[in-house]
Every structure is written in structure tokens, then in C-alpha cells.
Coordinates of C-alpha atoms in Angstrom, one line a residue:
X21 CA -140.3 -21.0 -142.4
X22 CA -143.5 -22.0 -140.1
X23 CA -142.9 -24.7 -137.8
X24 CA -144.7 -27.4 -139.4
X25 CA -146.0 -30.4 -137.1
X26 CA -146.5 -32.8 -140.1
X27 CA -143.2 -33.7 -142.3
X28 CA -143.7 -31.8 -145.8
X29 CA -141.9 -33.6 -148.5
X30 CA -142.2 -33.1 -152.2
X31 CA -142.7 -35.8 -155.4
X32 CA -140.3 -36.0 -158.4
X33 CA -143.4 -36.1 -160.6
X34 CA -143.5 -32.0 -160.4
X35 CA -140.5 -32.7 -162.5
X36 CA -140.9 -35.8 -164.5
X37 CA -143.8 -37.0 -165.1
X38 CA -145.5 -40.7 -164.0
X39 CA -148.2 -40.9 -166.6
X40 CA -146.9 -38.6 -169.2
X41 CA -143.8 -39.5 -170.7
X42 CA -142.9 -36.6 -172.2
X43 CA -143.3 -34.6 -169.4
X44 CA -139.7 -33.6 -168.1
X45 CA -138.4 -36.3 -170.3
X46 CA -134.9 -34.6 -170.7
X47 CA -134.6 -33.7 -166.7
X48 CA -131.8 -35.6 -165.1
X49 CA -132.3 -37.4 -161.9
X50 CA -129.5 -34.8 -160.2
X51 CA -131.4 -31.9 -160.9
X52 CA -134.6 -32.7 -159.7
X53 CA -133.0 -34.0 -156.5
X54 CA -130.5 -31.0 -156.2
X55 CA -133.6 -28.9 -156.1
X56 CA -135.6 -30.6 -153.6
X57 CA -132.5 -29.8 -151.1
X58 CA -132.4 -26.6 -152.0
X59 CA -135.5 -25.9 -151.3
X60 CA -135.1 -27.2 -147.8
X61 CA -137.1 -30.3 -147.9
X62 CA -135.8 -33.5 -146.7
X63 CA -138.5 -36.9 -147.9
X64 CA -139.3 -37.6 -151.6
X65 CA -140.7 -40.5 -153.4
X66 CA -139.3 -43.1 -156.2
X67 CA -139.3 -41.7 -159.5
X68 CA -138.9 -43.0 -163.0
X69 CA -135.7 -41.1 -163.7
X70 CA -133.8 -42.5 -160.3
X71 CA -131.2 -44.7 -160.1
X72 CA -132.4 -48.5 -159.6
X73 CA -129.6 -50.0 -157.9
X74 CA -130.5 -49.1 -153.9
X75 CA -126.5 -48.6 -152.9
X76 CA -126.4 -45.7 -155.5
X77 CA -129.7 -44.3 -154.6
X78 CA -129.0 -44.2 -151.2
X79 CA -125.4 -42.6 -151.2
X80 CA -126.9 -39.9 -153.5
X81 CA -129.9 -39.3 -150.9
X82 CA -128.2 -39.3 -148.3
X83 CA -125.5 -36.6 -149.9
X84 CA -128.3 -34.1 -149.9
X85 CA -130.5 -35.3 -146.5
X86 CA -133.0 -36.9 -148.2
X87 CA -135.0 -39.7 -147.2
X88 CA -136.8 -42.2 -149.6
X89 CA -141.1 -41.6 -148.2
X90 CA -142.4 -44.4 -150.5
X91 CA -142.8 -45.8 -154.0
X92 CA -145.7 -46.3 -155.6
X93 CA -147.0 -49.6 -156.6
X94 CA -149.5 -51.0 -159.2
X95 CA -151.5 -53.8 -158.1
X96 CA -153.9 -56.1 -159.7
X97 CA -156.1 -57.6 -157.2
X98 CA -159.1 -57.5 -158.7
X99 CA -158.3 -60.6 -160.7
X100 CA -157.9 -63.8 -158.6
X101 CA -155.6 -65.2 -161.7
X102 CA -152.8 -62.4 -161.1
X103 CA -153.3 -62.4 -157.1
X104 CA -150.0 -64.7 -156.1
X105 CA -147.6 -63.1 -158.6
X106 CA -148.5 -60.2 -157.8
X107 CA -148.4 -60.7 -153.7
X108 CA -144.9 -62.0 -155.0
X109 CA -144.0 -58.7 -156.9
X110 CA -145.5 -56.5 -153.7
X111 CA -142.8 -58.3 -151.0
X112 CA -139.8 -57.7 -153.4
X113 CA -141.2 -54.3 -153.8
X114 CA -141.5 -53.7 -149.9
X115 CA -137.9 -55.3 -149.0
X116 CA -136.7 -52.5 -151.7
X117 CA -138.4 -49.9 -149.4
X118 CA -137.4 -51.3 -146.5
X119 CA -133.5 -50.7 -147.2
X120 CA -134.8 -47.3 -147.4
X121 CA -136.3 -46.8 -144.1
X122 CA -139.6 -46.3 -145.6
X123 CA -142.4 -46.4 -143.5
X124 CA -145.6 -46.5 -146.3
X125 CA -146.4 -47.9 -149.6
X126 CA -148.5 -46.0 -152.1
X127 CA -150.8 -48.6 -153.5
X128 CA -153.1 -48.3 -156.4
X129 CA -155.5 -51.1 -157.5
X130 CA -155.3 -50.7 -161.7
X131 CA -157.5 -53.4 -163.0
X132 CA -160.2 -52.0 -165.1
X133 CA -158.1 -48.8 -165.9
X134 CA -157.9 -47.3 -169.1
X135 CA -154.0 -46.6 -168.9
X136 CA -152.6 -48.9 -166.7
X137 CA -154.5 -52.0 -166.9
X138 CA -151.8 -54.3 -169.1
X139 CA -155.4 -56.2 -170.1
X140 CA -156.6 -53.3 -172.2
X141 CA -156.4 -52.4 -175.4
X142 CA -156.2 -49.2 -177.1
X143 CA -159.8 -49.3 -178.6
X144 CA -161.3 -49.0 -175.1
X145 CA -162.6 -45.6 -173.8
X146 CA -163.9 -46.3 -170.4
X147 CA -162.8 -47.5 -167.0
X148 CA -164.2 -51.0 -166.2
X149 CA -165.9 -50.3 -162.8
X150 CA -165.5 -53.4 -160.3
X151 CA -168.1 -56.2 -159.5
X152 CA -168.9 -58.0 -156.8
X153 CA -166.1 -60.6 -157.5
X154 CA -163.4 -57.6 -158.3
X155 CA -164.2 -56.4 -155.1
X156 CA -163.8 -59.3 -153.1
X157 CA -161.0 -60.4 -154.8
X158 CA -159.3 -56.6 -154.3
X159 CA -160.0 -56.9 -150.5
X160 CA -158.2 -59.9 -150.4
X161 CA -155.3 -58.6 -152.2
X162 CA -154.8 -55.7 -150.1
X163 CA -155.3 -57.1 -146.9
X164 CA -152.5 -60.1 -147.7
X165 CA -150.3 -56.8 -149.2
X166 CA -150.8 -55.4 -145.9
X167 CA -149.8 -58.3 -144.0
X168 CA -146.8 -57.8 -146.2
X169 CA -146.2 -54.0 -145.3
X170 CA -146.6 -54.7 -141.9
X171 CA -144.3 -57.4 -142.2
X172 CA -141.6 -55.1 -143.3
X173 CA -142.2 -52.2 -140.5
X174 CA -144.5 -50.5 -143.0
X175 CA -148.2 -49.9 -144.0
X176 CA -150.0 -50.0 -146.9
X177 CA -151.3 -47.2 -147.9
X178 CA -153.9 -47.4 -150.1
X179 CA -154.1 -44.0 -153.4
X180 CA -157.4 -43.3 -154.3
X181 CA -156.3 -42.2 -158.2
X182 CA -158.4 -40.9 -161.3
X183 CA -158.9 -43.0 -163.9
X184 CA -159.1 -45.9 -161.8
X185 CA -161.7 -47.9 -159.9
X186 CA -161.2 -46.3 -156.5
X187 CA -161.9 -42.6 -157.3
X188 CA -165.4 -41.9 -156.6
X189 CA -166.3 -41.1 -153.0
X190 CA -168.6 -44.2 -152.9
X191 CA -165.7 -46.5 -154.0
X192 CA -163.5 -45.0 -151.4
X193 CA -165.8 -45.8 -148.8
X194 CA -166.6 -49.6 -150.5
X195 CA -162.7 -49.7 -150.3
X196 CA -162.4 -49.0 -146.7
X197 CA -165.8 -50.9 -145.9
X198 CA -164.3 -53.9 -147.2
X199 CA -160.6 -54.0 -146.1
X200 CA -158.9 -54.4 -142.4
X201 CA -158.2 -51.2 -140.7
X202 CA -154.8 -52.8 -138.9
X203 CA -153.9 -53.4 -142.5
X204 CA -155.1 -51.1 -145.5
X205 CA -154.9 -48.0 -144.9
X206 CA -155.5 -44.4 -146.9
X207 CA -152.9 -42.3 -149.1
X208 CA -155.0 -39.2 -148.5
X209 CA -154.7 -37.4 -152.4
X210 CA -156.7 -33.8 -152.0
X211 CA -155.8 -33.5 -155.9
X212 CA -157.2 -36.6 -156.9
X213 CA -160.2 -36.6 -154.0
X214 CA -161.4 -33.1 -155.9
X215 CA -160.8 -35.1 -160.0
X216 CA -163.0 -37.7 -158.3
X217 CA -166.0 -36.3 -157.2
X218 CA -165.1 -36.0 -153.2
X219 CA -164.6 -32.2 -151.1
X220 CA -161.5 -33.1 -149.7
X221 CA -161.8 -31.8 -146.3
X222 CA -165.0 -33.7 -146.0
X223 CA -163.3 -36.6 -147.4
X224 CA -160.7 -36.3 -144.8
X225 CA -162.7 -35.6 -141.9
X226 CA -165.0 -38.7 -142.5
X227 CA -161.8 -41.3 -143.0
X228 CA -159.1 -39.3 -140.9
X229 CA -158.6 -42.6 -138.5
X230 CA -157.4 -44.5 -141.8
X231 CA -155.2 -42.1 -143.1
X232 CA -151.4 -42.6 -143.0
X233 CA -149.9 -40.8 -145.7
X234 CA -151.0 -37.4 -147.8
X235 CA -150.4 -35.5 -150.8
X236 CA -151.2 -32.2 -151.3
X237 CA -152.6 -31.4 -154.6
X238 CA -154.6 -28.8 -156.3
X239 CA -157.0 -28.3 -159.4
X240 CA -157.5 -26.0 -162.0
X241 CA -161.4 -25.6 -162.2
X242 CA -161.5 -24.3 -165.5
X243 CA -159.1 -26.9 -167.4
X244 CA -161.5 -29.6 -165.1
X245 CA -164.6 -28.5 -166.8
X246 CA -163.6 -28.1 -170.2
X247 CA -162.1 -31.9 -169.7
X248 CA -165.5 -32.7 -168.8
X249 CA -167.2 -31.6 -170.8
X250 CA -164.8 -32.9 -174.0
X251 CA -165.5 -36.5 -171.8
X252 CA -161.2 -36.5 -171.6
X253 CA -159.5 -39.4 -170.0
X254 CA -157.4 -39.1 -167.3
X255 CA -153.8 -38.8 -168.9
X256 CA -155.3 -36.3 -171.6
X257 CA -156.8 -34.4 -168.1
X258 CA -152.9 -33.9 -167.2
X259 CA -151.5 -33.1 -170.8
X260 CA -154.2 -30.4 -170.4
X261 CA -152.8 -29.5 -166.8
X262 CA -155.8 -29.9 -164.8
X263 CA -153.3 -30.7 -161.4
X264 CA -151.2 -28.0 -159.8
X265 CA -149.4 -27.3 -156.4
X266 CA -151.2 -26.0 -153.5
X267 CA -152.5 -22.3 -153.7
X268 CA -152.5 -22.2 -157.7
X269 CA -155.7 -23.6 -157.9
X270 CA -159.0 -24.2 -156.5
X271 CA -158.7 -25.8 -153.3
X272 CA -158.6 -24.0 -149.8
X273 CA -155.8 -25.3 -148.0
X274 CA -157.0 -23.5 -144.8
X275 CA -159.2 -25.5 -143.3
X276 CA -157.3 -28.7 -144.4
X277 CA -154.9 -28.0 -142.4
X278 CA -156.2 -27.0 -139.8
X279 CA -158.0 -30.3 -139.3
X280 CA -154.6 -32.0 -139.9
X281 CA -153.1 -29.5 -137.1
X282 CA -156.4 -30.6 -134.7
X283 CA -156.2 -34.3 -135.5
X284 CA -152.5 -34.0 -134.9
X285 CA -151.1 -35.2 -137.8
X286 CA -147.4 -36.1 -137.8
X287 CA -146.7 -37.9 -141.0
X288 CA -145.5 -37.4 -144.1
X289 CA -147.7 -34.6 -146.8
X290 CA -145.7 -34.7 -150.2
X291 CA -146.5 -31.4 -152.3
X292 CA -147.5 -32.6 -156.3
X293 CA -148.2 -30.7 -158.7
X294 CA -147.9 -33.1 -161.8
X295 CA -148.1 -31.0 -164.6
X296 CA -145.8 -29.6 -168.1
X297 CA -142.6 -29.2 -166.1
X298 CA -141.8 -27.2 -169.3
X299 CA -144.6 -24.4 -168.6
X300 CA -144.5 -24.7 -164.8
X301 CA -141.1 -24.4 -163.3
X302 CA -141.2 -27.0 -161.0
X303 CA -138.8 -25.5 -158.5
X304 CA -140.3 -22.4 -158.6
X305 CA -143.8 -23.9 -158.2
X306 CA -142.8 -25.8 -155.6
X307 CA -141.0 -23.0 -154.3
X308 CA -144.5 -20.4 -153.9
X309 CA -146.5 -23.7 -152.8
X310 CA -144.3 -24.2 -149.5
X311 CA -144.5 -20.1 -148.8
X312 CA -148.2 -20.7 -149.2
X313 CA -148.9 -23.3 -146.5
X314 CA -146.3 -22.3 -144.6
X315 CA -148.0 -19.0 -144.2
X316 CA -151.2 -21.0 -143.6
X317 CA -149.7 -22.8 -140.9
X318 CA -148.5 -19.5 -139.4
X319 CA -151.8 -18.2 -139.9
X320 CA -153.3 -20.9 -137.2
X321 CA -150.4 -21.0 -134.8
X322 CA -151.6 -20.7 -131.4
X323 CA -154.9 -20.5 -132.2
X324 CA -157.7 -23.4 -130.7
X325 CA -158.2 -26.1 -133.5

């Protein structure tokens, strides 16, 4: 095992998945945890399949050394006539967190999104991009839900996601343009930063200072470009497993870690691979995604970064 300077943690989506309900629909909360400790890591994140009531969360955590990294959090913002209920659903959200020990919360602005918008219908095919007034109105939103975060010990982290309105490299930067530094800041996705048009290491190079959370996730070129050109949506882009772990895909991890290892990043990376559990053993994915940064990591010990 390489001594790793930045806290590697793993999501439960590599065994059930977020978007796709079918996806690991008949793997039991136990198992997936049970095989995050046995593959030696120690932070995970909420998923749909774990218990809701905190005491029995935590006592089943803490059993195998595991700490709860974050959760992730829908917001809509972008419409000024959902933005005090859903300030008011963001603190109950972060006190949950906070029992935890948490330090970030994933955040995801999903008006205009095909799938998670609640004000779309099935008939629509496109993501609504934001206007002026949805961008105001989003900046707004996320700067009160950091005051929030901050409130509580912990920051918002904001996750750049396909299929939603921050996934393009220019809405990333209109997203950080527009937003407080001390409050919002970046859930650095090299998965999604790749799906959305960005090269992640440039991505991460030009908005390091905001970063405060990461997960490492890769792309299978050839499933993206057939997607693409059969104009898929996002959720049929998974079913088609366009995302794997780190080293099964197109990304090279190298030099993405070495900028983390020169900008001396600490924090928490989560490994994601978010595809057919049933095709791609998640353990054993997870399992050849660890050997392969942790060979990386080896690779630059010592050396000047």
C-alpha cells in the first residue's frame, strides 16, 4: 500500500446505483459496507440502501472504521419560488451530517435537468440551460447554503454533474465567477469533468484554490462516442456504462496526481465507478483501481512535484 497523502475513500454507488435503480437493486447495505473494510478503506458516502436512522448508521460504521465523508444533496436554487424550502431542507440535511462528523456536502443544482428536475415531464428531451435570472437566483442559493455548511463546521461543496446545468467547462467557471469563495466551493468529479466537455487536469489546475472534495472517476471513450452520437441522455449514458474506476478507462491518472501531491492535497478523493454492478464486480473493481493509484503514487514518491 503507497502512503497516500490525501484520504482515499470509496462511494456505495460502485454497488448500488444513484440514478439507476436497477443497478445493484438486490445488494444489501451490509455487503457493500463489509467490503469497503475489507478492502482497507475507511470514509464512504450516503447511499440509497443505508440505514436512515443516524444511531443505527453510526453503530454499524463505526463496527467496521468507517466514517460517513458526505451525502449528496439536490438543490433547486435556480427558482426563487423553491429557494426558502429548500434552504430549510439543506440545514436539516447538514445537522444530519453533522452527527456524522462530516466535513463537506456534495451539492448539485438540478433545475433544468432532464432526470432530476421534479418540474419536468417525461416528454422533454433536453436540459434547460440557466438564464440570467437562474443564475442569480442559483448564486444566491448557494452562497445562503454555504453560510449553512459553514454553520455546521462544514463546506459546501459544489458537484459539477452531467445532465445538469453546471457540466460544461464554461458553466463551471460562470458557477465559480458568480459565488463566494469563503462559501461555495468545488466537488472536483474527473468522471463527470471528462462527460462534460472539460480535461480534468486542466480543469483542476485552473480551480485547484476552490476545490475541497474529489472523486475519482474514469470514462470509457468508446461507449462516450457511441452515446454521442445516438444524442443519449445522461442516465441512458450510465445503463450503457460510459463511467468506470480509475485505470479502466481513458483518463491518465498520472499527472492528476501529481498536481494533487504538488498542491498538497489532504482531503478526501472517493473512487466511483457507477456502473452495472452485475457486469463489474464492484469489489474487485474497486479492488485493481486502488493497486492502480497506489502504484501511481509510488511511482512519484520522492520525486520533485
Amino acid at each position: 500500500m503507497a502512503d497516500r497523502p490525501f484520504k482515499l475513500g470509496i462511494h456505495p454507488i460502485n454497488w448500488v446505483g444513484e440514478d439507476v435503480s436497477e443497478h445493484g437493486a438486490h445488494t444489501t447495505f451490509e455487503t457493500i459496507v463489509d467490503d469497503i473494510a475489507s478492502l482497507g478503506l475507511t470514509g464512504t458516502e450516503m447511499g440509497r440502501k443505508f440505514p436512515k436512522d443516524p444511531a443505527v448508521l453510526k453503530r454499524e460504521l463505526d463496527a467496521r472504521g468507517i466514517r460517513l465523508v458526505s451525502q449528496w444533496k439536490s438543490v433547486l436554487f435556480s427558482d426563487p419560488a423553491y429557494l426558502e424550502r429548500e434552504l430549510e431542507d439543506y440545514r436539516r440535511h447538514a445537522a444530519f451530517l453533522a452527527e456524522f462528523g462530516s466535513t463537506v456536502i456534495s451539492t448539485a443544482e438540478v433545475g433544468g435537468s432532464l432526470h432530476f428536475d421534479p418540474r419536468r415531464t417525461p416528454a422533454e428531451k433536453t436540459v434547460l440551460r440557466l438564464d440570467e435570472a437562474g443564475w442569480d437566483s442559483l448564486a444566491k442559493g448557494l452562497n445562503a447554503a454555504g453560510e449553512i455548511a459553514r454553520s455546521f463546521g462544514m463546506k459546501l461543496a459544489y458537484h459539477h454533474h452531467g445532465g445538469t446545468v453546471v457540466e460544461q467547462p464554461e458553466e463551471i467557471d460562470e458557477l465559480l465567477r458568480r459565488t463566494d469563495p469563503a462559501l461555495v466551493h468545488l466537488l472536483y468529479d474527473t468522471g463527470h469533468a471528462f462527460y462534460g466537455g472539460s480535461d480534468p487536469l486542466a480543469l483542476l489546475r485552473k480551480h485547484y484554490e476552490r476545490v475541497a472534495y474529489i472523486h475519482l472517476k474514469d470514462i470509457r471513450p468508446k461507449v462516450l462516442a457511441e452515446a454521442r452520437t445516438e444524442d443519449a441522455d445522461f442516465v441512458t449514458c450510465i445503463r450503457k456504462g460510459v463511467f468506470t474506476v480509475p485505470g479502466d478507462g481513458c483518463i491518465d491518472f498520472g499527472p492528476i496526481v501529481r498536481e494533487l501531491l504538488a498542491r498538497g492535497y489532504d482531503g478526501w478523493a472517493m473512487l466511483e465507478g457507477e456502473q452495472d454492478p452485475a457486469l463489474h464486480q464492484p469489489r474487485e473493481y474497486a479492488r485493481r483501481a486502488i493497486v492502480y493509484l497506489d502504484a501511481i503514487l509510488d511511482r512519484f514518491k520522492g520525486l520533485p512535484t
